[in-house]
Short mmCIF file of C-alpha atoms and ligand atoms in Angstrom, two decimals:
data_model
loop_
_atom_site.label_atom_id
_atom_site.label_comp_id
_atom_site.label_asym_id
_atom_site.label_seq_id
_atom_site.Cartn_x
_atom_site.Cartn_y
_atom_site.Cartn_z
CA MET A 3 56.47 115.41 -12.11
CA ILE A 4 59.86 115.08 -13.71
CA LEU A 5 61.32 115.11 -10.27
CA LEU A 6 59.08 112.25 -9.19
CA ILE A 7 60.04 110.14 -12.26
CA ALA A 8 63.67 110.84 -11.62
CA TYR A 9 63.20 109.88 -8.01
CA LEU A 10 61.48 106.60 -8.97
CA ALA A 11 64.19 105.86 -11.54
CA ILE A 12 66.88 106.34 -8.92
CA PHE A 13 64.92 104.18 -6.50
CA PHE A 14 64.62 101.31 -9.01
CA ALA A 15 68.21 101.63 -10.05
CA LEU A 16 69.28 101.40 -6.43
CA SER A 17 67.01 98.45 -5.63
CA ASN A 18 68.14 96.61 -8.77
CA GLY A 19 71.71 97.33 -7.90
CA SER A 20 71.35 96.00 -4.37
CA SER A 21 69.60 92.81 -5.59
CA ASP A 22 72.41 92.35 -8.09
CA ASN A 23 74.89 92.53 -5.28
CA SER A 24 73.45 89.64 -3.24
CA PRO A 25 74.19 86.80 -5.75
CA ASP A 26 77.75 88.08 -5.76
CA HIS A 27 77.77 87.78 -2.03
CA THR A 28 76.31 84.23 -1.92
CA ALA A 29 78.51 83.01 -4.73
CA ASN A 30 81.40 83.57 -2.37
CA VAL A 31 79.84 81.25 0.27
CA THR A 32 81.21 77.71 0.18
CA ASP A 33 80.21 74.41 1.85
CA LEU A 34 82.10 73.32 4.92
CA ASN A 35 83.82 69.98 4.60
CA PRO A 36 81.77 67.13 6.06
CA PRO A 37 82.95 65.35 9.25
CA THR A 38 85.26 62.37 8.82
CA ASN A 39 86.36 59.33 10.82
CA PHE A 40 82.77 58.62 11.87
CA ARG A 41 83.09 55.67 14.24
CA THR A 42 81.07 53.81 16.85
CA VAL A 43 81.69 51.84 19.99
CA ASP A 44 79.20 49.09 20.93
CA MET A 45 78.02 49.71 24.47
CA GLN A 46 75.90 46.49 24.41
CA LEU A 47 72.14 45.88 24.31
CA GLY A 48 71.68 48.23 21.38
CA GLU A 49 73.40 51.21 22.91
CA LEU A 50 76.00 52.81 20.63
CA GLU A 51 78.52 55.54 21.30
CA PHE A 52 79.36 57.61 18.21
CA ALA A 53 82.37 59.84 17.66
CA TRP A 54 83.78 61.77 14.65
CA ASP A 55 86.24 64.44 13.58
CA SER A 56 84.98 67.77 12.28
CA ASN A 57 87.64 67.77 9.56
CA LEU A 58 87.90 71.60 9.90
CA PRO A 59 90.75 73.86 10.99
CA ALA A 60 90.43 75.05 14.57
CA GLU A 61 90.38 78.68 13.37
CA ILE A 62 87.21 78.07 11.30
CA MET A 63 85.67 76.04 14.12
CA THR A 64 85.91 78.99 16.54
CA ARG A 65 85.37 81.82 14.08
CA PHE A 66 82.13 80.35 12.68
CA LYS A 67 81.09 78.58 15.88
CA VAL A 68 80.67 75.27 14.09
CA LYS A 69 78.29 72.73 15.64
CA TYR A 70 77.11 69.27 14.55
CA ILE A 71 73.72 67.99 13.59
CA TYR A 72 72.92 64.34 14.21
CA ALA A 73 69.95 62.30 12.90
CA ALA A 74 69.03 58.59 12.63
CA LYS A 75 66.63 56.45 10.62
CA TYR A 76 65.65 52.80 10.91
CA PHE A 77 65.83 50.83 7.66
CA ASP A 78 62.07 50.24 7.85
CA ALA A 79 61.23 53.91 8.54
CA ASP A 80 60.59 56.75 6.09
CA GLN A 81 61.74 59.69 8.15
CA TRP A 82 64.97 60.74 9.73
CA GLU A 83 64.37 61.18 13.45
CA ASP A 84 65.93 62.43 16.65
CA GLU A 85 67.58 65.36 14.87
CA ILE A 86 69.73 67.06 17.45
CA ARG A 87 72.36 69.84 17.52
CA LEU A 88 75.58 68.97 19.35
CA SER A 89 78.59 70.99 20.48
CA ASP A 90 80.90 68.04 20.99
CA PRO A 91 81.77 65.47 18.31
CA LYS A 92 80.19 62.55 20.15
CA TYR A 93 76.77 61.11 20.89
CA ASN A 94 75.29 58.15 22.71
CA HIS A 95 72.02 56.46 21.76
CA ALA A 96 70.22 53.11 22.10
CA PHE A 97 68.61 51.46 19.06
CA GLU A 98 66.49 48.49 18.18
CA LEU A 99 69.43 47.21 16.18
CA HIS A 100 67.55 44.23 14.72
CA ARG A 101 65.74 46.76 12.47
CA GLY A 102 68.98 48.11 11.02
CA VAL A 103 69.73 51.81 11.35
CA SER A 104 71.41 54.65 9.42
CA VAL A 105 73.03 57.48 11.34
CA ARG A 106 74.27 60.78 9.85
CA ILE A 107 76.10 63.90 10.99
CA LYS A 108 77.09 67.24 9.47
CA ASN A 109 79.08 70.37 10.32
CA VAL A 110 76.96 73.51 10.71
CA PRO A 111 78.30 77.07 11.12
CA THR A 112 76.15 79.03 13.56
CA ARG A 113 77.69 82.45 12.85
CA GLY A 114 76.99 83.98 9.41
CA GLY A 115 79.83 84.28 6.94
CA LYS A 116 81.29 82.69 3.88
CA PHE A 117 80.47 79.09 4.85
CA LYS A 118 77.30 77.09 4.86
CA GLU A 119 76.64 73.68 6.40
CA SER A 120 78.50 70.63 5.13
CA ASN A 121 77.15 67.58 3.36
CA TRP A 122 76.08 64.62 5.55
CA THR A 123 78.45 61.88 6.60
CA VAL A 124 76.42 58.66 6.88
CA MET A 125 77.00 55.37 8.73
CA GLU A 126 74.85 52.29 8.16
CA ILE A 127 74.49 49.61 10.82
CA PRO A 128 72.82 46.58 9.25
CA PRO A 129 71.28 43.86 11.45
CA SER A 130 73.04 40.55 11.78
CA GLY A 131 71.60 37.03 11.72
CA ASP A 132 68.69 35.27 10.08
CA PRO A 133 65.39 37.21 10.47
CA GLU A 134 63.52 33.92 10.91
CA THR A 135 65.40 33.29 14.14
CA LEU A 136 64.35 36.62 15.69
CA VAL A 137 61.99 36.37 18.67
CA SER A 138 58.45 37.64 18.09
CA ASN A 139 55.73 39.09 20.25
CA PHE A 140 58.14 40.40 22.84
CA SER A 141 56.59 42.24 25.78
CA CYS A 142 57.51 43.17 29.32
CA VAL A 143 55.55 44.16 32.41
CA VAL A 144 56.93 45.86 35.51
CA TYR A 145 54.91 45.22 38.66
CA ASN A 146 55.05 45.88 42.38
CA HIS A 147 57.67 48.64 41.86
CA THR A 148 60.76 46.61 41.10
CA PHE A 149 59.81 43.27 39.55
CA MET A 150 59.75 42.66 35.81
CA ASN A 151 58.58 39.81 33.55
CA CYS A 152 59.36 39.67 29.84
CA THR A 153 57.98 37.09 27.41
CA TRP A 154 58.57 36.20 23.77
CA ARG A 155 57.95 33.53 21.17
CA PRO A 156 60.92 31.81 19.52
CA GLY A 157 61.60 32.55 15.85
CA LYS A 158 60.13 30.22 13.22
CA LYS A 159 63.41 28.75 12.10
CA VAL A 160 65.24 28.04 15.33
CA PRO A 161 65.94 24.38 16.09
CA ASN A 162 63.63 22.88 18.68
CA GLY A 163 64.98 23.15 22.17
CA THR A 164 66.91 26.35 21.55
CA HIS A 165 66.77 28.57 24.57
CA TYR A 166 67.14 32.29 24.15
CA LYS A 167 69.09 34.35 26.64
CA MET A 168 67.92 37.71 27.90
CA TYR A 169 70.17 40.55 29.03
CA TYR A 170 69.02 43.85 30.55
CA LYS A 171 70.56 47.02 31.87
CA GLN A 172 69.67 50.44 33.18
CA ASP A 173 72.51 52.64 34.31
CA ASN A 174 75.27 50.14 34.66
CA ALA A 175 76.57 46.97 33.09
CA ALA A 176 74.40 44.40 31.34
CA ILE A 177 72.93 41.71 33.60
CA LYS A 178 72.10 38.23 32.36
CA CYS A 179 68.68 36.91 33.29
CA THR A 180 68.88 33.83 35.47
CA HIS A 181 65.22 32.93 36.03
CA TYR A 182 63.60 31.64 32.82
CA TYR A 183 60.12 30.13 32.56
CA THR A 184 57.49 29.10 30.03
CA ASP A 185 54.08 30.71 30.51
CA LEU A 186 50.64 29.15 30.02
CA ASP A 187 50.54 30.21 26.36
CA GLY A 188 53.85 28.54 25.65
CA ARG A 189 55.87 31.76 25.50
CA GLN A 190 59.38 31.78 26.88
CA GLY A 191 59.90 34.30 29.65
CA CYS A 192 62.36 35.83 32.03
CA HIS A 193 61.44 36.89 35.55
CA ILE A 194 63.48 39.63 37.19
CA GLY A 195 63.08 39.78 40.94
CA GLU A 196 62.78 42.33 43.65
CA ASN A 197 64.76 45.59 43.58
CA ALA A 198 66.04 44.92 40.06
CA ILE A 199 64.27 47.73 38.22
CA ASP A 200 64.59 51.45 38.93
CA ASP A 201 61.34 52.92 37.62
CA GLU A 202 62.96 56.27 36.79
CA GLU A 203 65.61 54.91 34.43
CA ASN A 204 65.10 53.54 30.91
CA VAL A 205 65.60 49.81 30.45
CA LEU A 206 67.57 48.27 27.59
CA ILE A 207 67.05 44.66 26.65
CA CYS A 208 68.63 42.18 24.28
CA VAL A 209 67.33 38.69 23.63
CA ASN A 210 69.86 36.58 21.78
CA GLY A 211 71.12 33.05 21.84
CA SER A 212 73.44 30.71 20.09
CA ASN A 213 73.17 27.33 18.53
CA ASN A 214 75.81 25.53 16.56
CA SER A 215 73.41 24.89 13.72
CA SER A 216 72.06 28.42 13.26
CA SER A 217 73.02 31.97 14.07
CA ILE A 218 70.30 33.67 16.07
CA LYS A 219 69.38 37.25 15.28
CA PRO A 220 69.50 39.35 18.45
CA PHE A 221 66.39 41.31 19.42
CA TYR A 222 66.69 44.72 21.09
CA ALA A 223 64.18 46.72 23.10
CA LYS A 224 64.24 49.99 24.98
CA PHE A 225 61.49 51.35 27.20
CA ASP A 226 60.49 53.58 30.06
CA PRO A 227 59.55 51.26 32.94
CA GLN A 228 56.80 53.62 34.10
CA GLU A 229 55.00 53.06 30.80
CA ILE A 230 54.92 49.28 31.10
CA GLU A 231 54.21 49.11 34.81
CA ARG A 232 51.06 47.41 36.05
CA TYR A 233 50.62 49.63 39.09
CA ASN A 234 49.52 48.29 42.41
CA PRO A 235 45.80 49.01 42.80
CA PRO A 236 44.53 52.12 44.60
CA PHE A 237 43.73 51.49 48.25
CA ASN A 238 41.64 52.82 51.11
CA VAL A 239 38.53 53.09 48.91
CA LYS A 240 35.59 54.60 50.80
CA VAL A 241 32.06 55.76 50.01
CA SER A 242 30.73 58.45 52.33
CA PRO A 243 26.99 58.83 53.03
CA ASN A 244 26.89 61.85 50.67
CA LEU A 245 27.93 59.50 47.83
CA THR A 246 31.51 60.80 47.58
CA VAL A 247 33.99 58.05 46.73
CA THR A 248 37.58 58.60 47.90
CA TRP A 249 40.72 56.50 47.51
CA GLU A 250 44.51 56.72 47.57
CA LYS A 251 46.89 56.27 44.64
CA PRO A 252 49.41 53.42 44.81
CA SER A 253 52.13 54.52 47.18
CA GLY A 254 55.86 54.81 46.73
CA TYR A 255 56.10 56.50 43.32
CA ALA A 256 57.90 59.75 42.58
CA ILE A 257 55.34 60.46 39.87
CA ASN A 258 53.23 63.61 39.84
CA ASP A 259 49.72 62.92 41.21
CA ASP A 260 48.25 64.53 38.09
CA CYS A 261 49.65 61.75 35.91
CA PHE A 262 47.42 59.07 37.43
CA ALA A 263 44.06 58.36 35.83
CA TYR A 264 41.40 56.17 37.43
CA GLN A 265 38.42 54.07 36.53
CA LEU A 266 35.58 53.57 38.99
CA GLN A 267 33.27 50.62 38.66
CA LEU A 268 29.94 50.91 40.40
CA THR A 269 27.85 47.74 40.80
CA GLU A 270 24.22 47.96 41.91
CA LEU A 271 24.09 44.86 44.05
CA ASP A 272 20.38 44.09 43.74
CA GLU A 273 20.07 44.66 39.97
CA ASN A 274 23.66 43.67 39.11
CA ASN A 275 23.91 46.83 36.97
CA ILE A 276 27.49 47.91 36.25
CA GLU A 277 28.61 51.46 35.47
CA ILE A 278 32.12 52.76 34.74
CA PHE A 279 33.33 56.29 35.50
CA HIS A 280 36.60 57.92 34.38
CA VAL A 281 38.53 60.22 36.70
CA THR A 282 41.77 62.07 36.03
CA LYS A 283 44.04 63.73 38.58
CA ASN A 284 41.56 63.63 41.48
CA THR A 285 41.34 60.86 44.03
CA ARG A 286 37.67 61.51 44.73
CA TYR A 287 34.48 61.27 42.75
CA ILE A 288 30.94 62.33 43.56
CA LEU A 289 28.38 59.81 42.33
CA ILE A 290 25.81 62.35 41.14
CA ASN A 291 23.66 59.85 39.30
CA ALA A 292 23.78 57.10 41.86
CA ASN A 293 20.53 56.30 43.58
CA SER A 294 21.09 56.62 47.31
CA LEU A 295 18.23 54.23 47.99
CA LYS A 296 20.10 51.31 46.46
CA ARG A 297 22.87 49.10 47.75
CA PHE A 298 26.01 49.25 45.64
CA SER A 299 29.73 48.51 45.68
CA VAL A 300 32.58 50.55 44.17
CA LYS A 301 36.09 49.56 43.12
CA VAL A 302 38.88 51.57 41.49
CA ARG A 303 41.84 50.87 39.20
CA THR A 304 44.58 53.11 37.84
CA LYS A 305 47.11 53.74 35.09
CA LEU A 306 49.22 56.68 33.93
CA LYS A 307 47.57 59.05 31.45
CA GLY A 308 48.38 62.54 30.32
CA CYS A 309 52.03 63.00 31.22
CA LYS A 310 52.81 59.44 30.15
CA GLU A 311 50.50 56.69 29.09
CA SER A 312 51.07 53.32 30.73
CA LYS A 313 50.13 50.22 28.81
CA TYR A 314 48.27 48.25 31.47
CA TRP A 315 45.54 48.99 34.00
CA SER A 316 46.26 48.02 37.58
CA ASP A 317 44.18 45.29 39.17
CA TRP A 318 40.94 46.45 40.76
CA SER A 319 41.12 47.70 44.32
CA ASN A 320 39.16 46.15 47.16
CA GLU A 321 35.47 46.97 46.98
CA ALA A 322 33.79 49.57 49.17
CA PHE A 323 30.10 49.01 49.92
CA PHE A 324 27.27 51.47 50.28
CA GLU A 325 24.14 50.59 52.26
CA PRO A 326 21.23 53.04 51.95
CA LYS A 327 20.41 54.91 55.17
CA ARG A 328 16.88 54.64 56.63
CA THR A 329 14.96 57.38 54.90
CA PHE A 330 12.08 59.53 56.20
CA ASN A 331 9.49 57.28 54.51
CA GLY A 332 11.10 54.24 56.02
CA ARG A 333 10.85 55.72 59.47
CA ILE A 334 7.15 56.45 59.08
CA PHE A 335 6.59 52.96 57.81
CA VAL A 336 8.29 51.51 60.87
CA LEU A 337 6.29 53.84 63.15
CA VAL A 338 2.98 52.80 61.55
CA LEU A 339 3.98 49.18 61.82
CA ILE A 340 4.69 49.58 65.54
CA ILE A 341 1.33 51.36 66.13
CA ILE A 342 -0.53 48.61 64.27
CA LEU A 343 1.23 45.96 66.28
CA VAL A 344 0.45 47.74 69.57
CA LEU A 345 -3.26 48.19 68.66
CA ALA A 346 -3.51 44.60 67.54
CA GLY A 347 -1.97 43.52 70.82
CA LEU A 348 -4.48 45.57 72.84
CA LEU A 349 -7.40 44.21 70.85
CA LEU A 350 -6.25 40.65 71.36
CA ARG A 351 -5.92 41.32 75.08
CA ILE A 352 -9.53 42.60 75.32
CA ILE A 353 -10.88 39.67 73.36
CA PHE A 354 -8.84 37.30 75.46
CA ARG A 355 -10.26 38.78 78.69
CA ARG A 356 -13.83 38.69 77.49
CA TYR A 357 -13.90 35.09 76.35
CA LYS A 358 -11.39 33.81 78.85
CA ILE A 359 -13.98 31.58 80.76
CA ILE A 360 -15.40 30.00 77.70
CA MET A 361 -12.17 29.57 76.18
CA PHE A 362 -10.11 28.23 79.00
CA ARG A 363 -12.45 26.82 81.73
CA PRO A 364 -12.28 23.03 81.63
CA VAL A 365 -15.56 21.20 80.93
CA PRO A 366 -16.83 19.84 84.31
CA ASP A 367 -16.35 16.10 84.61
CA PRO A 368 -19.03 14.43 86.77
CA GLN A 369 -16.78 11.45 87.35
CA LYS A 370 -14.40 13.68 89.29
CA LYS A 371 -17.01 15.58 91.32
CA PHE A 372 -18.99 12.52 92.23
CA LYS A 373 -16.12 10.13 92.54
CA GLU A 374 -17.60 8.34 95.61
CA LEU A 375 -21.02 8.02 94.00
CA PHE A 376 -19.64 5.96 91.17
CA GLU A 377 -16.71 4.18 92.76
CA GLU A 378 -18.14 3.28 96.20
CA HIS A 379 -21.87 3.40 95.73
CA ASN A 380 -22.05 2.12 92.24
CA GLY A 381 -24.02 5.15 91.09
CA ASP A 382 -26.68 4.73 93.80
CA PHE A 383 -27.42 8.36 94.44
CA GLN A 384 -29.37 7.74 97.60
CA LYS A 385 -26.57 5.73 99.19
CA TRP A 386 -24.04 8.33 98.17
CA LEU A 387 -26.21 11.13 99.53
CA GLY A 388 -26.51 9.30 102.88
CA CYS A 389 -22.77 8.94 103.20
CA GLN A 390 -22.22 12.52 102.23
CA ILE A 391 -24.30 14.05 104.94
CA PRO A 392 -22.01 14.59 107.87
CA ILE A 393 -23.44 12.91 110.96
CA SER A 394 -22.51 15.58 113.44
CA LYS A 395 -24.49 18.14 111.49
CA TYR A 396 -27.74 16.28 111.97
CA GLU A 397 -27.22 15.25 115.66
CA ASP A 398 -28.89 18.39 116.89
CA CYS A 399 -31.80 18.07 114.57
CA CYS A 400 -33.30 14.64 114.94
CA THR A 401 -32.46 11.04 115.57
CA VAL A 402 -34.52 9.89 112.63
CA VAL A 403 -31.71 10.92 110.43
CA ILE A 404 -29.28 8.79 112.47
CA GLU A 405 -31.54 5.77 112.12
CA GLU A 406 -31.59 6.32 108.40
CA SER A 407 -27.88 6.40 108.31
CA ILE A 408 -27.64 3.17 110.33
CA ARG A 409 -30.03 1.61 107.92
CA CYS A 410 -27.91 2.70 105.20
CA GLU A 411 -24.90 0.86 106.62
CA ALA A 412 -26.80 -2.35 107.14
C1 NAG B 513 84.65 86.72 -3.10
O1 NAG B 513 84.68 87.81 -2.18
C2 NAG B 513 85.85 88.61 -2.26
C3 NAG B 513 85.77 89.65 -1.16
O2 NAG B 513 85.40 89.07 0.03
C4 NAG B 513 85.96 89.18 -3.63
O3 NAG B 513 87.15 89.92 -3.77
C5 NAG B 513 85.91 88.10 -4.69
O4 NAG B 513 85.90 88.64 -5.98
C6 NAG B 513 84.68 87.24 -4.53
N1 NAG B 513 84.73 86.11 -5.46
C7 NAG B 513 83.68 85.73 -6.18
C8 NAG B 513 83.87 84.53 -7.06
O5 NAG B 513 82.61 86.30 -6.14
C1 NAG B 514 78.29 67.84 -1.32
O1 NAG B 514 77.61 66.89 -2.11
C2 NAG B 514 77.44 67.30 -3.48
C3 NAG B 514 76.68 66.24 -4.21
O2 NAG B 514 76.12 65.32 -3.36
C4 NAG B 514 78.81 67.50 -4.12
O3 NAG B 514 78.64 67.94 -5.44
C5 NAG B 514 79.59 68.50 -3.33
O4 NAG B 514 80.91 68.62 -3.88
C6 NAG B 514 79.70 68.09 -1.89
N1 NAG B 514 80.39 69.10 -1.13
C7 NAG B 514 81.45 68.85 -0.39
C8 NAG B 514 82.05 70.04 0.31
O5 NAG B 514 81.93 67.72 -0.24
C1 NAG B 515 51.27 38.55 21.32
O1 NAG B 515 51.00 38.40 22.71
C2 NAG B 515 49.79 38.97 23.15
C3 NAG B 515 49.70 38.80 24.62
O2 NAG B 515 50.87 39.25 25.25
C4 NAG B 515 48.64 38.32 22.42
O3 NAG B 515 47.43 38.94 22.80
C5 NAG B 515 48.84 38.45 20.91
O4 NAG B 515 47.82 37.77 20.24
C6 NAG B 515 50.18 37.90 20.50
N1 NAG B 515 50.40 38.15 19.10
C7 NAG B 515 50.98 37.24 18.30
C8 NAG B 515 51.14 37.67 16.89
O5 NAG B 515 51.33 36.16 18.68
C1 NAG B 516 55.62 43.50 46.52
O1 NAG B 516 56.89 43.90 47.00
C2 NAG B 516 57.04 43.82 48.40
C3 NAG B 516 58.45 44.26 48.71
O2 NAG B 516 58.92 45.17 47.79
C4 NAG B 516 56.80 42.40 48.87
O3 NAG B 516 56.86 42.35 50.26
C5 NAG B 516 55.45 41.91 48.40
O4 NAG B 516 55.28 40.55 48.74
C6 NAG B 516 55.35 42.07 46.91
N1 NAG B 516 54.04 41.65 46.46
C7 NAG B 516 53.87 40.84 45.42
C8 NAG B 516 52.46 40.54 45.07
O5 NAG B 516 54.79 40.37 44.78
C1 NAG B 517 55.99 37.01 36.65
O1 NAG B 517 56.63 35.77 36.60
C2 NAG B 517 56.61 35.06 37.81
C3 NAG B 517 57.46 33.81 37.62
O2 NAG B 517 57.00 33.05 36.57
C4 NAG B 517 55.17 34.74 38.18
O3 NAG B 517 55.12 34.07 39.41
C5 NAG B 517 54.39 36.04 38.29
O4 NAG B 517 53.04 35.78 38.52
C6 NAG B 517 54.52 36.84 37.01
N1 NAG B 517 53.88 38.13 37.25
C7 NAG B 517 53.23 38.79 36.30
C8 NAG B 517 52.61 40.08 36.69
O5 NAG B 517 53.15 38.38 35.15
C1 NAG B 518 70.71 23.79 19.42
O1 NAG B 518 69.73 23.08 18.70
C2 NAG B 518 69.61 21.73 19.05
C3 NAG B 518 68.58 21.13 18.14
O2 NAG B 518 68.90 21.36 16.82
C4 NAG B 518 69.24 21.59 20.50
O3 NAG B 518 69.20 20.22 20.85
C5 NAG B 518 70.25 22.32 21.37
O4 NAG B 518 69.83 22.31 22.71
C6 NAG B 518 70.40 23.74 20.91
N1 NAG B 518 71.47 24.40 21.68
C7 NAG B 518 71.26 25.50 22.40
C8 NAG B 518 72.47 26.05 23.10
O5 NAG B 518 70.18 26.03 22.53
C1 NAG B 519 74.16 38.16 23.66
O1 NAG B 519 74.25 39.49 24.15
C2 NAG B 519 75.14 39.65 25.24
C3 NAG B 519 75.07 41.09 25.69
O2 NAG B 519 75.34 41.96 24.64
C4 NAG B 519 76.54 39.24 24.86
O3 NAG B 519 77.39 39.36 25.98
C5 NAG B 519 76.52 37.80 24.37
O4 NAG B 519 77.78 37.43 23.90
C6 NAG B 519 75.50 37.64 23.24
N1 NAG B 519 75.39 36.24 22.91
C7 NAG B 519 75.43 35.82 21.66
C8 NAG B 519 75.36 34.36 21.45
O5 NAG B 519 75.54 36.59 20.73
C1 NAG B 520 30.97 64.32 51.70
O1 NAG B 520 31.45 63.77 52.90
C2 NAG B 520 32.85 63.80 53.05
C3 NAG B 520 33.21 63.13 54.34
O2 NAG B 520 32.29 62.21 54.73
C4 NAG B 520 33.33 65.25 53.04
O3 NAG B 520 34.75 65.28 53.12
C5 NAG B 520 32.89 65.91 51.75
O4 NAG B 520 33.23 67.27 51.78
C6 NAG B 520 31.39 65.77 51.57
N1 NAG B 520 31.08 66.29 50.25
C7 NAG B 520 30.00 67.01 50.02
C8 NAG B 520 29.80 67.47 48.61
O5 NAG B 520 29.24 67.30 50.91
#
């Protein structure tokens, strides 16, 4: 018992002693100095290149494996974002500079020892120009692979007739838009033609302008072209007799097939009923609920979903039509119809034969049969009869008949 108490006492003494030691240890740890000479180079269209000096002796840098932590925050945001650990004292990033942005960096030892991370060194980049001159409602659409249209409304306070200028870039130098237009809603726009946009590279944009009477606040945008592309519609849409619809995704994209989502619209042509079906990943769909006895048409459209979400649906594809096949019942109906027609035909034929005389024999016309009686003998039957009897026929019989005929001519 005494032994156990002694043991516990020693244990507590030891644990207290060790916990006493740790504050001693941490008290010896000091902050690293923060980086200095934080500077930036304007790479245009909102892209900035930052550089700084660690402000630490090379010996400490290597011994404690010092790295840098970078973070940024727009003036209108609550949170610091894009926190990233860097080995080299430089970083490159594109911002929507019209919002104003703060950027900060610090030195961080990554090997334990007597130093802990430094305080932040902060740089503020305020926007320039009058906010009322900033364009509003800016949006872009990429279409047919490499074309792009961007539109915007002029700021409230710009003098009438001020034309904004748009610049864009991907990998290389900024390009000035040359084809401006005004759309049906009165927005100003810039059209960028064929082969101008690489859909695998982010696009940076700046819309600015100048006017002697007012300084225009530049607007900056950055986006992934695949997310604002209105894809060409799916093609080769087919409906097979087993009600399987198949199609092909728009061609020419190095995007994983699984990223494309589709909408099918089925229209029952006689009722004008419309149904929409959603399909992801697959380029086929079995119309389980469709009634194979009805005529319908199907069309398909697409957008990216899952891996990335694109903003716009494509146009609808061409329609594929489904005509119901002749069913078993239909065949019997046709067969019965043919039998009825054949029987009816036979019946008509019998009736026709039986009443043929009555029906089609012309009514005898005495005027025709007794033409001579009326025309030459004025209806005198006796005279007509006399002329009708051929003379030669009665020669052998008797002469009396000849006399009668002579009398007749007198
Ligand atoms: C700091 O640590 C050293 C040994 O590394 C020690 O001699 C010194 O007393 C400590 N100083 C403080 C203030 O704790
Ligand atoms: C870090 O900042 C705190 C207060 O913000 C200051 O007291 C301290 O001296 C700073 N440390 C260094 C190493 O500059
Ligand atoms: C911005 O433009 C879209 C069409 O691109 C329109 O639907 C929307 O109403 C516009 N918003 C403002 C505030 O003008
Ligand atoms: C789409 O682009 C191709 C060449 O890239 C062109 O031949 C075709 O006319 C374009 N279609 C539209 C609707 O602009
Ligand atoms: C883009 O702008 C051009 C030129 O104004 C126009 O012909 C074309 O229809 C527009 N395309 C889209 C998808 O907005
Ligand atoms: C500047 O504004 C005036 C109207 O105040 C306008 O006539 C002129 O075209 C504008 N200049 C430019 C370069 O947009
Ligand atoms: C607009 O931006 C472009 C690209 O950054 C620049 O070359 C041009 O000088 C700017 N124009 C004005 C009036 O600020
Ligand atoms: C439906 O028909 C198509 C070809 O016409 C065939 O590829 C598919 O396997 C069939 N599906 C079923 C479920 O029978």
